[in-house]
């Protein structure tokens, strides 16, 4: 079935490992000026689906692209881009892969036999 848990919209749902809490994001509207939140609703066993009113757990930094997940130990894992890198794509971090780096190291720092 389908049940409404959020009273004000929401997205990115994640279940707690024990299945007794539902996490999701809320807010973040208003052109990025409203805070984006991680909220939780406790779920109860019973004759049907019963959820408590959601409560705010975490206020995410002002970044609409912050992603999150819940670790097996219950901690929140949040990926937040570094300040200033979200608004300017040309400054985003990049990865450099160096293959055969021992060869490159030997070419840059030749070994000399010790006396």
PDB file of N, CA, C and O in Angstrom, residues 2 5-6 10 12 19 23 36 41 45 47 49 53 56-57 60 62 86 89 92 97-98 104 108 111 115:
ATOM      1  N   UNK A   2       0.161   2.361  -0.025  1.00  0.00           N
ATOM      2  CA  UNK A   2       0.831   3.664  -0.007  1.00  0.00           C
ATOM      3  C   UNK A   2       0.326   4.452   1.189  1.00  0.00           C
ATOM      4  O   UNK A   2      -0.878   4.513   1.428  1.00  0.00           O
ATOM      5  N   UNK A   5       3.732   9.910   4.815  1.00  0.00           N
ATOM      6  CA  UNK A   5       4.508  10.078   6.038  1.00  0.00           C
ATOM      7  C   UNK A   5       4.854  11.550   6.230  1.00  0.00           C
ATOM      8  O   UNK A   5       4.765  12.084   7.323  1.00  0.00           O
ATOM      9  N   UNK A   6       5.224  12.211   5.151  1.00  0.00           N
ATOM     10  CA  UNK A   6       5.620  13.613   5.216  1.00  0.00           C
ATOM     11  C   UNK A   6       4.394  14.517   5.221  1.00  0.00           C
ATOM     12  O   UNK A   6       3.403  14.237   4.546  1.00  0.00           O
ATOM     13  N   UNK A  10       8.785  15.737   0.490  1.00  0.00           N
ATOM     14  CA  UNK A  10      10.026  15.072   0.869  1.00  0.00           C
ATOM     15  C   UNK A  10      10.566  14.247  -0.274  1.00  0.00           C
ATOM     16  O   UNK A  10       9.922  14.081  -1.306  1.00  0.00           O
ATOM     17  N   UNK A  12      14.203  11.374  -1.385  1.00  0.00           N
ATOM     18  CA  UNK A  12      15.365  10.567  -1.022  1.00  0.00           C
ATOM     19  C   UNK A  12      15.134   9.706   0.227  1.00  0.00           C
ATOM     20  O   UNK A  12      15.883   9.782   1.190  1.00  0.00           O
ATOM     21  N   UNK A  19      14.461  -1.171  10.258  1.00  0.00           N
ATOM     22  CA  UNK A  19      13.141  -1.034   9.651  1.00  0.00           C
ATOM     23  C   UNK A  19      12.133  -0.280  10.499  1.00  0.00           C
ATOM     24  O   UNK A  19      10.951  -0.241  10.173  1.00  0.00           O
ATOM     25  N   UNK A  23      13.915   7.680   7.031  1.00  0.00           N
ATOM     26  CA  UNK A  23      14.581   8.973   6.879  1.00  0.00           C
ATOM     27  C   UNK A  23      14.274   9.510   5.489  1.00  0.00           C
ATOM     28  O   UNK A  23      14.145   8.755   4.533  1.00  0.00           O
ATOM     29  N   UNK A  36      17.899  22.655   3.759  1.00  0.00           N
ATOM     30  CA  UNK A  36      17.552  21.291   3.382  1.00  0.00           C
ATOM     31  C   UNK A  36      17.802  20.429   4.607  1.00  0.00           C
ATOM     32  O   UNK A  36      18.854  20.514   5.227  1.00  0.00           O
ATOM     33  N   UNK A  41      10.905   9.632  10.617  1.00  0.00           N
ATOM     34  CA  UNK A  41       9.591   9.263  11.140  1.00  0.00           C
ATOM     35  C   UNK A  41       9.715   7.853  11.710  1.00  0.00           C
ATOM     36  O   UNK A  41      10.139   6.932  11.010  1.00  0.00           O
ATOM     37  N   UNK A  45       4.876  -1.053  14.845  1.00  0.00           N
ATOM     38  CA  UNK A  45       4.172  -2.286  14.494  1.00  0.00           C
ATOM     39  C   UNK A  45       2.722  -2.156  14.933  1.00  0.00           C
ATOM     40  O   UNK A  45       2.405  -1.450  15.885  1.00  0.00           O
ATOM     41  N   UNK A  47      -1.672  -3.139  13.649  1.00  0.00           N
ATOM     42  CA  UNK A  47      -2.618  -3.702  12.697  1.00  0.00           C
ATOM     43  C   UNK A  47      -2.381  -3.174  11.288  1.00  0.00           C
ATOM     44  O   UNK A  47      -2.696  -3.823  10.314  1.00  0.00           O
ATOM     45  N   UNK A  49      -0.006   0.200   8.948  1.00  0.00           N
ATOM     46  CA  UNK A  49       1.169   1.061   8.927  1.00  0.00           C
ATOM     47  C   UNK A  49       0.894   2.285   9.786  1.00  0.00           C
ATOM     48  O   UNK A  49      -0.079   3.007   9.559  1.00  0.00           O
ATOM     49  N   UNK A  53       4.859  11.629  13.575  1.00  0.00           N
ATOM     50  CA  UNK A  53       5.139  12.870  12.854  1.00  0.00           C
ATOM     51  C   UNK A  53       6.651  12.981  12.675  1.00  0.00           C
ATOM     52  O   UNK A  53       7.413  12.743  13.624  1.00  0.00           O
ATOM     53  N   UNK A  56      13.024  16.672  12.774  1.00  0.00           N
ATOM     54  CA  UNK A  56      14.263  17.108  12.118  1.00  0.00           C
ATOM     55  C   UNK A  56      15.450  16.475  12.838  1.00  0.00           C
ATOM     56  O   UNK A  56      15.566  16.553  14.059  1.00  0.00           O
ATOM     57  N   UNK A  57      16.334  15.848  12.060  1.00  0.00           N
ATOM     58  CA  UNK A  57      17.549  15.256  12.613  1.00  0.00           C
ATOM     59  C   UNK A  57      18.788  16.059  12.268  1.00  0.00           C
ATOM     60  O   UNK A  57      19.642  16.283  13.105  1.00  0.00           O
ATOM     61  N   UNK A  60      21.308  20.139   6.576  1.00  0.00           N
ATOM     62  CA  UNK A  60      22.420  20.018   5.637  1.00  0.00           C
ATOM     63  C   UNK A  60      22.968  21.390   5.276  1.00  0.00           C
ATOM     64  O   UNK A  60      22.232  22.379   5.288  1.00  0.00           O
ATOM     65  N   UNK A  62      24.158  24.539   2.981  1.00  0.00           N
ATOM     66  CA  UNK A  62      23.481  25.169   1.851  1.00  0.00           C
ATOM     67  C   UNK A  62      24.033  24.629   0.543  1.00  0.00           C
ATOM     68  O   UNK A  62      24.861  25.236  -0.088  1.00  0.00           O
ATOM     69  N   UNK A  86      30.620  24.347  -6.127  1.00  0.00           N
ATOM     70  CA  UNK A  86      29.324  23.998  -6.693  1.00  0.00           C
ATOM     71  C   UNK A  86      28.901  25.020  -7.725  1.00  0.00           C
ATOM     72  O   UNK A  86      28.418  24.689  -8.785  1.00  0.00           O
ATOM     73  N   UNK A  89      31.487  25.328 -12.161  1.00  0.00           N
ATOM     74  CA  UNK A  89      31.884  23.994 -12.613  1.00  0.00           C
ATOM     75  C   UNK A  89      33.341  23.882 -13.032  1.00  0.00           C
ATOM     76  O   UNK A  89      33.934  22.823 -12.915  1.00  0.00           O
ATOM     77  N   UNK A  92      35.628  22.620 -10.161  1.00  0.00           N
ATOM     78  CA  UNK A  92      35.349  21.351  -9.489  1.00  0.00           C
ATOM     79  C   UNK A  92      36.615  20.511  -9.430  1.00  0.00           C
ATOM     80  O   UNK A  92      37.446  20.559 -10.326  1.00  0.00           O
ATOM     81  N   UNK A  97      45.047  10.205 -12.875  1.00  0.00           N
ATOM     82  CA  UNK A  97      45.472   8.813 -12.767  1.00  0.00           C
ATOM     83  C   UNK A  97      46.834   8.688 -13.437  1.00  0.00           C
ATOM     84  O   UNK A  97      47.000   9.070 -14.588  1.00  0.00           O
ATOM     85  N   UNK A  98      47.798   8.173 -12.693  1.00  0.00           N
ATOM     86  CA  UNK A  98      49.143   7.972 -13.231  1.00  0.00           C
ATOM     87  C   UNK A  98      49.383   6.470 -13.295  1.00  0.00           C
ATOM     88  O   UNK A  98      49.431   5.797 -12.275  1.00  0.00           O
ATOM     89  N   UNK A 104      57.644   6.379 -13.950  1.00  0.00           N
ATOM     90  CA  UNK A 104      57.718   7.842 -13.949  1.00  0.00           C
ATOM     91  C   UNK A 104      58.597   8.343 -12.814  1.00  0.00           C
ATOM     92  O   UNK A 104      59.376   9.279 -12.979  1.00  0.00           O
ATOM     93  N   UNK A 108      62.038  10.613 -13.130  1.00  0.00           N
ATOM     94  CA  UNK A 108      62.154  11.936 -12.503  1.00  0.00           C
ATOM     95  C   UNK A 108      63.230  11.988 -11.415  1.00  0.00           C
ATOM     96  O   UNK A 108      63.813  13.034 -11.181  1.00  0.00           O
ATOM     97  N   UNK A 111      68.106   6.937  -9.588  1.00  0.00           N
ATOM     98  CA  UNK A 111      68.864   6.435  -8.452  1.00  0.00           C
ATOM     99  C   UNK A 111      70.356   6.426  -8.801  1.00  0.00           C
ATOM    100  O   UNK A 111      70.748   6.027  -9.887  1.00  0.00           O
ATOM    101  N   UNK A 115      78.082   5.278  -2.407  1.00  0.00           N
ATOM    102  CA  UNK A 115      79.533   4.974  -2.391  1.00  0.00           C
ATOM    103  C   UNK A 115      79.901   3.882  -1.414  1.00  0.00           C
ATOM    104  O   UNK A 115      79.323   3.426  -0.586  1.00  0.00           O
TER     105      UNK A 115
END
